[in-house]
mmCIF file of C-alpha atoms in Angstrom:
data_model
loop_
_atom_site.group_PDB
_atom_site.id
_atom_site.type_symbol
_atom_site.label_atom_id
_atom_site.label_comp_id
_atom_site.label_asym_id
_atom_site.label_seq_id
_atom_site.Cartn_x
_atom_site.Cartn_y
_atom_site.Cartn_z
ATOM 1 C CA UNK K 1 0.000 0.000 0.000
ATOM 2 C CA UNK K 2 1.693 3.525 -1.092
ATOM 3 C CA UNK K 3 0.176 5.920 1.514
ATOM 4 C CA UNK K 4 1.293 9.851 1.052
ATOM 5 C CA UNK K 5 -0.590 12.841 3.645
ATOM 6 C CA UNK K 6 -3.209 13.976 2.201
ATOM 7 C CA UNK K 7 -4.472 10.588 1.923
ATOM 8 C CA UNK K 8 -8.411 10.031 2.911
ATOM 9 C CA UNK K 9 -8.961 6.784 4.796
ATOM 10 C CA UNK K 10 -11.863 5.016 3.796
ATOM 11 C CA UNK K 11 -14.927 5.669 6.264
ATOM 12 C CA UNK K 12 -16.339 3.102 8.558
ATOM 13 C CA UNK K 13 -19.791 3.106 9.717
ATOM 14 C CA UNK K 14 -21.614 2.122 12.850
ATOM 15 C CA UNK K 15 -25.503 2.065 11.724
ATOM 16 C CA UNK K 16 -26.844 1.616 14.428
ATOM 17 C CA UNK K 17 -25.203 2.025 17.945
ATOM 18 C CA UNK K 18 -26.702 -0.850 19.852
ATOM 19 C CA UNK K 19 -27.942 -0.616 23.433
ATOM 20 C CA UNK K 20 -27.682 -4.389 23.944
ATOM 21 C CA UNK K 21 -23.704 -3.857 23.320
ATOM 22 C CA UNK K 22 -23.426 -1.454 26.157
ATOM 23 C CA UNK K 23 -24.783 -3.896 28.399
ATOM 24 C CA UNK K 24 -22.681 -6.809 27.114
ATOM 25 C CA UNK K 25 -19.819 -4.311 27.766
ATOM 26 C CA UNK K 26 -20.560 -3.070 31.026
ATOM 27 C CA UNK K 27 -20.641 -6.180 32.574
ATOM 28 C CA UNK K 28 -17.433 -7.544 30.882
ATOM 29 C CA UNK K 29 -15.591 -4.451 32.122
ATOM 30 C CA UNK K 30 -17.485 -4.387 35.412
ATOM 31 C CA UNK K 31 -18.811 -0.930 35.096
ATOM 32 C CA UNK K 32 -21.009 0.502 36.994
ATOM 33 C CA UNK K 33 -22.011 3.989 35.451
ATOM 34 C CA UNK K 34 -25.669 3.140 34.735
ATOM 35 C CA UNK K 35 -25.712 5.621 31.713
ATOM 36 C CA UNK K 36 -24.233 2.720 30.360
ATOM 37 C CA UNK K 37 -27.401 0.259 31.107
ATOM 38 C CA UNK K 38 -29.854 2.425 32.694
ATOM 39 C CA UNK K 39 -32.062 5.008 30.058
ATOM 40 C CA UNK K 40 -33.909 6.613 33.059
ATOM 41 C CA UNK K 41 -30.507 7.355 34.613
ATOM 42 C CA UNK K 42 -29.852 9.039 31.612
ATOM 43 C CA UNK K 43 -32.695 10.886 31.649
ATOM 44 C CA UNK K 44 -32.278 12.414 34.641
ATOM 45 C CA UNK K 45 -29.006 14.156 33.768
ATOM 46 C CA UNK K 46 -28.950 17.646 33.425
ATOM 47 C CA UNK K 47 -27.908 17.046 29.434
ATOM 48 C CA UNK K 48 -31.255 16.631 27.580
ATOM 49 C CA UNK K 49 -30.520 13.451 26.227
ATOM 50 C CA UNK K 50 -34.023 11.901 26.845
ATOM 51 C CA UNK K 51 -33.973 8.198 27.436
ATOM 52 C CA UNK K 52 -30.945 6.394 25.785
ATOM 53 C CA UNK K 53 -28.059 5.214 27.127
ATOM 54 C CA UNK K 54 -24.546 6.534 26.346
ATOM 55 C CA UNK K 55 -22.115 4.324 24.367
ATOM 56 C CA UNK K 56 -18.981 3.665 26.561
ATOM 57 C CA UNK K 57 -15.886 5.737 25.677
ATOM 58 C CA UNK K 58 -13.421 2.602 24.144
ATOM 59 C CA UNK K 59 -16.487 1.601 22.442
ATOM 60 C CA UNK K 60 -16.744 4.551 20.130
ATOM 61 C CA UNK K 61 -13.051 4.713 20.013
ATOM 62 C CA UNK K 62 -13.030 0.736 18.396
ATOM 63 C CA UNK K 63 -14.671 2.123 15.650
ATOM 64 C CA UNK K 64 -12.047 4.121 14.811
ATOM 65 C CA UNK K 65 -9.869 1.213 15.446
ATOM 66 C CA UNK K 66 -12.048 -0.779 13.166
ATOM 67 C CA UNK K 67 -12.054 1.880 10.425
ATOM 68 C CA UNK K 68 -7.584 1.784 10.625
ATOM 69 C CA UNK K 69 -7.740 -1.872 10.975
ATOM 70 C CA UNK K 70 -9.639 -2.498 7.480
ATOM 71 C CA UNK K 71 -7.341 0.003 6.045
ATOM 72 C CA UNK K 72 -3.877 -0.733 7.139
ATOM 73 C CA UNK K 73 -4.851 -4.262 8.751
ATOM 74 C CA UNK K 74 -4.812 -5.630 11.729
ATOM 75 C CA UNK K 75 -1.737 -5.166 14.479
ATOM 76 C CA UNK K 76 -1.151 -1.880 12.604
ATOM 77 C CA UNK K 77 -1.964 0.702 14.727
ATOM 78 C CA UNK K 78 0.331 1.823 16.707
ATOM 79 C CA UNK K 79 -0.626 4.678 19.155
ATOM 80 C CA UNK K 80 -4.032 5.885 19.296
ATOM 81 C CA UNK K 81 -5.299 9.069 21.381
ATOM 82 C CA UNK K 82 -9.145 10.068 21.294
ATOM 83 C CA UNK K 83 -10.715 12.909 23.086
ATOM 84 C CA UNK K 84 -14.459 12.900 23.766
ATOM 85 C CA UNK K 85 -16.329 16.366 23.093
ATOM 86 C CA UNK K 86 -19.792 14.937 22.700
ATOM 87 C CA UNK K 87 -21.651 11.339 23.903
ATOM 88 C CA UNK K 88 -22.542 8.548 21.550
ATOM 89 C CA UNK K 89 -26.218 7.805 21.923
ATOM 90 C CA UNK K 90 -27.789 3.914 21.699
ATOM 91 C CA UNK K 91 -29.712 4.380 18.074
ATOM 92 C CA UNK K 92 -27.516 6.290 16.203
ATOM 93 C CA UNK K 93 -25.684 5.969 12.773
ATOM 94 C CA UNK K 94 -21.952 7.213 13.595
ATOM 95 C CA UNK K 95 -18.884 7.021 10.832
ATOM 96 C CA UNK K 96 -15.444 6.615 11.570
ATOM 97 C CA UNK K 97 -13.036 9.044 9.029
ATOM 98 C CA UNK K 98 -9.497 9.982 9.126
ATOM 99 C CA UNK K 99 -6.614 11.688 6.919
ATOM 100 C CA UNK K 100 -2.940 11.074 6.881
ATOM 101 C CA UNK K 101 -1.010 13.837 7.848
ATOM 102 C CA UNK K 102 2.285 12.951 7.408
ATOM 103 C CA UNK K 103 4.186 10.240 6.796
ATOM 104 C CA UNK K 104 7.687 8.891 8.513
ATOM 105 C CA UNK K 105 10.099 6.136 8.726
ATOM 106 C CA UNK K 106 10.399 3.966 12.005
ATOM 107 C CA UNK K 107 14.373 2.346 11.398
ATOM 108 C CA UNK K 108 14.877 -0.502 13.351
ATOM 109 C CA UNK K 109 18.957 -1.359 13.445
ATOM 110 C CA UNK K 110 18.388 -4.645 14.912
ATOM 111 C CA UNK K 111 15.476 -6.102 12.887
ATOM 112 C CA UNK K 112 15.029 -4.054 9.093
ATOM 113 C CA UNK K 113 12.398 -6.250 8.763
ATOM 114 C CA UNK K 114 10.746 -4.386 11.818
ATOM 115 C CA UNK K 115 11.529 -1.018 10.256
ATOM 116 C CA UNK K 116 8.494 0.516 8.947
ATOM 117 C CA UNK K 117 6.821 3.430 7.654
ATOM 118 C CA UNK K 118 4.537 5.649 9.952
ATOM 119 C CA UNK K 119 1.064 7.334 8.501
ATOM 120 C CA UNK K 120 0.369 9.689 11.302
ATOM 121 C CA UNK K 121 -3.267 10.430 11.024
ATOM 122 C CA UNK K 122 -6.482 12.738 11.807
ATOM 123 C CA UNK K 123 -9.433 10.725 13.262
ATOM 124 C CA UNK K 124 -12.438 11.253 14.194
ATOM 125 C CA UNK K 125 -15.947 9.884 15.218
ATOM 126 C CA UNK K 126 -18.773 11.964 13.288
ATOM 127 C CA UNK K 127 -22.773 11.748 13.617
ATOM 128 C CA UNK K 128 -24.830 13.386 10.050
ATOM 129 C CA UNK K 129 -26.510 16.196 12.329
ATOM 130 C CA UNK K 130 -24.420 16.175 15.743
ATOM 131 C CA UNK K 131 -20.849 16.734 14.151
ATOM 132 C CA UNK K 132 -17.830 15.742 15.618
ATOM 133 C CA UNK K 133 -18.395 13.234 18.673
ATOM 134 C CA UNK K 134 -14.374 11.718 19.037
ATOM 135 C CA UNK K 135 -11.724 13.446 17.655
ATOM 136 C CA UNK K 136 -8.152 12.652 18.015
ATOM 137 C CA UNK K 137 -4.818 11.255 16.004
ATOM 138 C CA UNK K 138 -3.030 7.742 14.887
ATOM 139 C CA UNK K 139 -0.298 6.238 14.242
ATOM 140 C CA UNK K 140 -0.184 3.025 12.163
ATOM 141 C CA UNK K 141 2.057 1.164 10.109
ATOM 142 C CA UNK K 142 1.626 1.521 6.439
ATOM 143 C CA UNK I 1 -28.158 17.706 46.495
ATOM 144 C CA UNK I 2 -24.977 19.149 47.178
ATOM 145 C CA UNK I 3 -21.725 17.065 47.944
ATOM 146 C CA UNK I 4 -19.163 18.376 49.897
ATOM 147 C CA UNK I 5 -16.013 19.134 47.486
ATOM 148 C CA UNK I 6 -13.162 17.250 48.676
ATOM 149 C CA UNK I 7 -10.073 18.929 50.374
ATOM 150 C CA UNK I 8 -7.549 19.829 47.290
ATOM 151 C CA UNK I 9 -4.889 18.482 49.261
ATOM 152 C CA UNK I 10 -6.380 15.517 49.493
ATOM 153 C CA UNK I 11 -7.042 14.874 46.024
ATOM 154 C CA UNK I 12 -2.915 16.498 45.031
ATOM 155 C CA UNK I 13 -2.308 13.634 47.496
ATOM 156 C CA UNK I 14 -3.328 11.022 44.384
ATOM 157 C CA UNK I 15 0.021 11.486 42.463
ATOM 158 C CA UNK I 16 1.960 8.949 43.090
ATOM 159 C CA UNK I 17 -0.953 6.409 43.784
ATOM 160 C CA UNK I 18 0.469 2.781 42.403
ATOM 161 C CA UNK I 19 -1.868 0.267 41.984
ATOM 162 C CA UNK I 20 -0.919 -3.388 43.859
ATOM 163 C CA UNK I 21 -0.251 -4.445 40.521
ATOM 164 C CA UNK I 22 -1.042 -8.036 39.216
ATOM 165 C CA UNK I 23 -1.779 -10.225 35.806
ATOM 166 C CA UNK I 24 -4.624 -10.376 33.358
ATOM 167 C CA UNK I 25 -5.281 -13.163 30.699
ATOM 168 C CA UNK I 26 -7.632 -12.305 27.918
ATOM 169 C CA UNK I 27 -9.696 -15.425 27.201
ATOM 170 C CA UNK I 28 -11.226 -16.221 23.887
ATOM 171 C CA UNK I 29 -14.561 -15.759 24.657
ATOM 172 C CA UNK I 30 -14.169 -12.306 26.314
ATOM 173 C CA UNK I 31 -12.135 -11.461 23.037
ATOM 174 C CA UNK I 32 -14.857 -12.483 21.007
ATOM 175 C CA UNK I 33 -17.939 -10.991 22.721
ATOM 176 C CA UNK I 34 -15.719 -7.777 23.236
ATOM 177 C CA UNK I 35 -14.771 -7.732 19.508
ATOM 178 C CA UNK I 36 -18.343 -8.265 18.430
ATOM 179 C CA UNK I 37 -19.338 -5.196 20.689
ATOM 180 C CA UNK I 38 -17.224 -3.140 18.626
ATOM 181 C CA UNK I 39 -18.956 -4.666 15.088
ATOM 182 C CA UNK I 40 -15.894 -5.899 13.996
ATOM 183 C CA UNK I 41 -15.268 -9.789 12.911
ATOM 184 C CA UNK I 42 -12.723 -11.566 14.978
ATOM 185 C CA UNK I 43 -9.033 -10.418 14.492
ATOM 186 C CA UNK I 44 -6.847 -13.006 12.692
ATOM 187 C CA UNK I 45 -4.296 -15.426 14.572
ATOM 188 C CA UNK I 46 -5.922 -14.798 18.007
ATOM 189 C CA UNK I 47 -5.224 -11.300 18.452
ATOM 190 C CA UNK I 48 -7.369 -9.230 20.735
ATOM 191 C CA UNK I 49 -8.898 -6.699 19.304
ATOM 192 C CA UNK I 50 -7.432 -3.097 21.053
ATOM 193 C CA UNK I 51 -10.797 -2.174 23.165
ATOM 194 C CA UNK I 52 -9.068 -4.822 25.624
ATOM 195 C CA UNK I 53 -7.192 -1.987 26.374
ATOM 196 C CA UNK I 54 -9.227 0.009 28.478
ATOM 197 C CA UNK I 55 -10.070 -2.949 30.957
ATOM 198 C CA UNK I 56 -7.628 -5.461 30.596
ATOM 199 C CA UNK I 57 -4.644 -2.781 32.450
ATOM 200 C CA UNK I 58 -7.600 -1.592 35.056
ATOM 201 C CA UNK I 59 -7.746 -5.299 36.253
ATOM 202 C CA UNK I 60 -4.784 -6.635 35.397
ATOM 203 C CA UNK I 61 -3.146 -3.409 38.055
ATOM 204 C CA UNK I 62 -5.564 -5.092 40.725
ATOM 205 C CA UNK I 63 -8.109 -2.286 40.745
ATOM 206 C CA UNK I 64 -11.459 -0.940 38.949
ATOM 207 C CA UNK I 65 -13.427 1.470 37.537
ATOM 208 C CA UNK I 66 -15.362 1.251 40.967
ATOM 209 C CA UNK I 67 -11.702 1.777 42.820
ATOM 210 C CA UNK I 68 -10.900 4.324 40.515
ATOM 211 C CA UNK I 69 -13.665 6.453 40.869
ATOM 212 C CA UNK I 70 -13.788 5.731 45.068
ATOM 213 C CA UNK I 71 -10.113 7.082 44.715
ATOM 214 C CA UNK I 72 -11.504 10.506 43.425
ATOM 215 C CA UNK I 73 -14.301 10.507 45.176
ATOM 216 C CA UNK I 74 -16.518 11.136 42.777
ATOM 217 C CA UNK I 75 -20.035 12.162 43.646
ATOM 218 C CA UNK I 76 -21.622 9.554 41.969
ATOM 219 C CA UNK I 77 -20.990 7.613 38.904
ATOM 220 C CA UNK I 78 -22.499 10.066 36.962
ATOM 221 C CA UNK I 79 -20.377 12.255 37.372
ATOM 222 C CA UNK I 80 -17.247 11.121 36.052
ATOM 223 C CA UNK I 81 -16.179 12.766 32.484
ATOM 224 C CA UNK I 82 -13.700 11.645 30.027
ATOM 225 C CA UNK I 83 -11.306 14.174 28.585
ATOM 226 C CA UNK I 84 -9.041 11.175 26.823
ATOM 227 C CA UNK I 85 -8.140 7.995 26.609
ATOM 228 C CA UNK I 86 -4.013 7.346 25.121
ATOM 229 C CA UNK I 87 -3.180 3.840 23.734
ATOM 230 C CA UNK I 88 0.528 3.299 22.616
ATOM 231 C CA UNK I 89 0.208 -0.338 21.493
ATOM 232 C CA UNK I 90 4.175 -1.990 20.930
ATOM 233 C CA UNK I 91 3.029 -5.636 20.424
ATOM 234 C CA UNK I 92 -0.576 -6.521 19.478
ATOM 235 C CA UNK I 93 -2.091 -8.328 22.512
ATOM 236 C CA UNK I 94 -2.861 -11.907 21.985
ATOM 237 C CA UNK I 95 -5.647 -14.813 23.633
ATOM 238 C CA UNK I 96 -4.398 -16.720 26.421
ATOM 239 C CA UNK I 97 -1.213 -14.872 27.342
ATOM 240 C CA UNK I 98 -0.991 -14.073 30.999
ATOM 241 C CA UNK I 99 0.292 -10.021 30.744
ATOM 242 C CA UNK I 100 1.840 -8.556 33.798
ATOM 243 C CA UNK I 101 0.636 -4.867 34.557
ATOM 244 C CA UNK I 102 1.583 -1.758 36.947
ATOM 245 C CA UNK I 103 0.050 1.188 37.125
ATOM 246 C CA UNK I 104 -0.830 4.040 38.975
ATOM 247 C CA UNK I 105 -1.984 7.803 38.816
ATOM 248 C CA UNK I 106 0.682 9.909 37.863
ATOM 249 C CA UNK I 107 -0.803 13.709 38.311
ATOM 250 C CA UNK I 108 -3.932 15.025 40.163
ATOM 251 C CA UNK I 109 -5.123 18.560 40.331
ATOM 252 C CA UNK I 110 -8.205 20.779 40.772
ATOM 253 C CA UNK I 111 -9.133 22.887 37.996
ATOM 254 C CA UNK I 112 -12.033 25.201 36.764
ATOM 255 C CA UNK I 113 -13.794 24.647 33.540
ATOM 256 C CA UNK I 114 -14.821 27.776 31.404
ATOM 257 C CA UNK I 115 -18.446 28.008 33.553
ATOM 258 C CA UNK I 116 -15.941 28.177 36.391
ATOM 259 C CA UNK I 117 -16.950 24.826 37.863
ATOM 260 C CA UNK I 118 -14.180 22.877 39.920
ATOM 261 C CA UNK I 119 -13.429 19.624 38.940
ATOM 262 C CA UNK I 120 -10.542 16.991 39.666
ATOM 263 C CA UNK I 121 -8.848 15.911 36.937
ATOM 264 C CA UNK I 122 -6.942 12.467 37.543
ATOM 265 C CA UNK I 123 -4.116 10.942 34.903
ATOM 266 C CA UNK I 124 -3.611 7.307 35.568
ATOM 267 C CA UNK I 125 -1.168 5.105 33.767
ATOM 268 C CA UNK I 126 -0.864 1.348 32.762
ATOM 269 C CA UNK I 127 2.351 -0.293 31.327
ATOM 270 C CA UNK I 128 1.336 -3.888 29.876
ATOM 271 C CA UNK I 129 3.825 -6.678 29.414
ATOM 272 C CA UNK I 130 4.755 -10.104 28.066
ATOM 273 C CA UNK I 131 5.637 -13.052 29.391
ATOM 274 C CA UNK I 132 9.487 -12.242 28.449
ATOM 275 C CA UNK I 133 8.852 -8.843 30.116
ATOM 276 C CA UNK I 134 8.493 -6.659 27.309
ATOM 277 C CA UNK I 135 6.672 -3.719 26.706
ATOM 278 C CA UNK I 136 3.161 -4.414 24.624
ATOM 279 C CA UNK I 137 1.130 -1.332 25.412
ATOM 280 C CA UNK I 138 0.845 1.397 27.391
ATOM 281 C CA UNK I 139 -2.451 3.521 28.192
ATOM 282 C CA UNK I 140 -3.392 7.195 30.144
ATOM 283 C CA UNK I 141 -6.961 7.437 31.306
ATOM 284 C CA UNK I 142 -7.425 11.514 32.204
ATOM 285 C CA UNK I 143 -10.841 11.770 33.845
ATOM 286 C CA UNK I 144 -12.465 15.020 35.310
ATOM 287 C CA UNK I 145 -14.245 14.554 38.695
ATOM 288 C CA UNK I 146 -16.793 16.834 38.314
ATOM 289 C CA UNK I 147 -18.258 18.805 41.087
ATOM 290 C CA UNK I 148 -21.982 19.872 41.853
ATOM 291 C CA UNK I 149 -22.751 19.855 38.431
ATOM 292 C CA UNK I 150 -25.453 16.949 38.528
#
């Protein structure tokens, strides 16, 4: 793959964040925020949010792993850091997009097999009327 | 309801914090109902997929989000906020390898958000390794105890 900045990574899409996940999630990582399982929890936040449930933070942020992954393949990414300005809400249709902005060599000395080129990149989580939800940057192997 | 704000000394007094510090093995059917909760199809060759890397350093250090937020004393669990989550990964994490991890919270401090609001905002930091001892990822939490704002 010949990757230069400037380079658009192809979008992933979430159609449909699923409240049923959250759960399944919450009780693998043993969390007990209930805006993660509990809609009238939710509802009685000061946020306006109604009844949903909010999507837990490394759950959007696999999407944007998912979306580097099917581009660059799996094992490729190597640092990843994600800011959360808004919530992701159980129901909604969320894409995954990215650009590289800039590209640079990794030598390794004792393994040039292990030497690699870096595609530092732009991420971000986005929702069609919402905007921007995660925003952050990547590195991966290219 | 108002909480009483904790003492900022109190909360400074987090830096430093290490964790008792323990193992984690990722088995494959965490891996696969974890990777499924992303959307994703199973990774090849066993690899987990990298959402393991929120929880898998939080348990493997011997605490918990529950700990975590008890540390802070957060008002409820409500009222925790994320302001980022950092994931160097150095060797992708695989099934059924028993990881040794250490961690801790490396900075605490009050602050005031533009409304003027105090909140705590807590750094912690996991280092993940293999078997042979070798570095395969390290991640920051930075959460922002939030005060009276619920």
């Amino acid at each position: 793959m010949t990757v230069k900045a400037g380079d658009v990574i192809p979008p992933w899409e979430m159609p449909s964040v699923s409240a049923a996940r959250m759960r399944t999630m919450a009780a693998i990582l043993r969390d007990p925020n209930p805006v993660h399982w509990d809609r009238k929890a939710v509802a009685a936040l000061p946020l306006g949010l109604g009844e949903r449930t909010i999507n837990q933070g490394p759950l959007g942020l696999s999407y944007i792993v998912n979306m580097l992954h099917a581009w660059a393949g799996a094992g490729s990414i190597c640092k990843l850091i994600m800011r959360f300005p808004q919530v992701v809400l159980d129901g909604e249709c969320v894409v995954a997009r990215g650009e590289v902005t800039e590209i640079t060599f990794e030598k390794d000395d004792k393994n040039p097999k292990g030497s690699a080129h870096l595609a530092h990149c732009s991420v971000r989580l986005e929702h069609a009327e919402r905007g921007v939800l995660l925003e952050g940057s990547a590195i991966v192997k290219v | 309801m108002t909480y009483s704000v904790p003492d900022v000394a109190e909360i400074e007094a987090l830096a430093g914090h290490r964790f008792t510090g323990g193992h984690y093995t990722i088995a494959h059917w965490e891996n696969f109902l974890l990777t499924e909760c992303t959307g994703a199809e199973l990774l090849p060759n066993g690899m987990v997929h990298p959402v393991a890397l929120f929880h898998l350093p939080i348990e493997g250090a011997g605490t918990s989000i529950a700990e975590m937020f008890a540390l802070g004393q957060a008002e409820s669990d409500l009222s925790i906020m994320i302001e980022s989550y950092e994931w160097d990964m150095f060797i992708p994490l695989q099934e059924e390898i028993r990881y040794s991890v250490s961690g801790g919270i490396i900075s605490a401090e009050r602050r005031a958000n533009d409304q003027g609001q105090d909140y705590d905002r807590l750094v912690f930091c996991f280092e993940v390794a293999t078997p042979a001892n070798a570095l395969a990822a390290r991640t920051t939490i930075i959460w922002h105890y939030t005060r009276n704002t619920l």
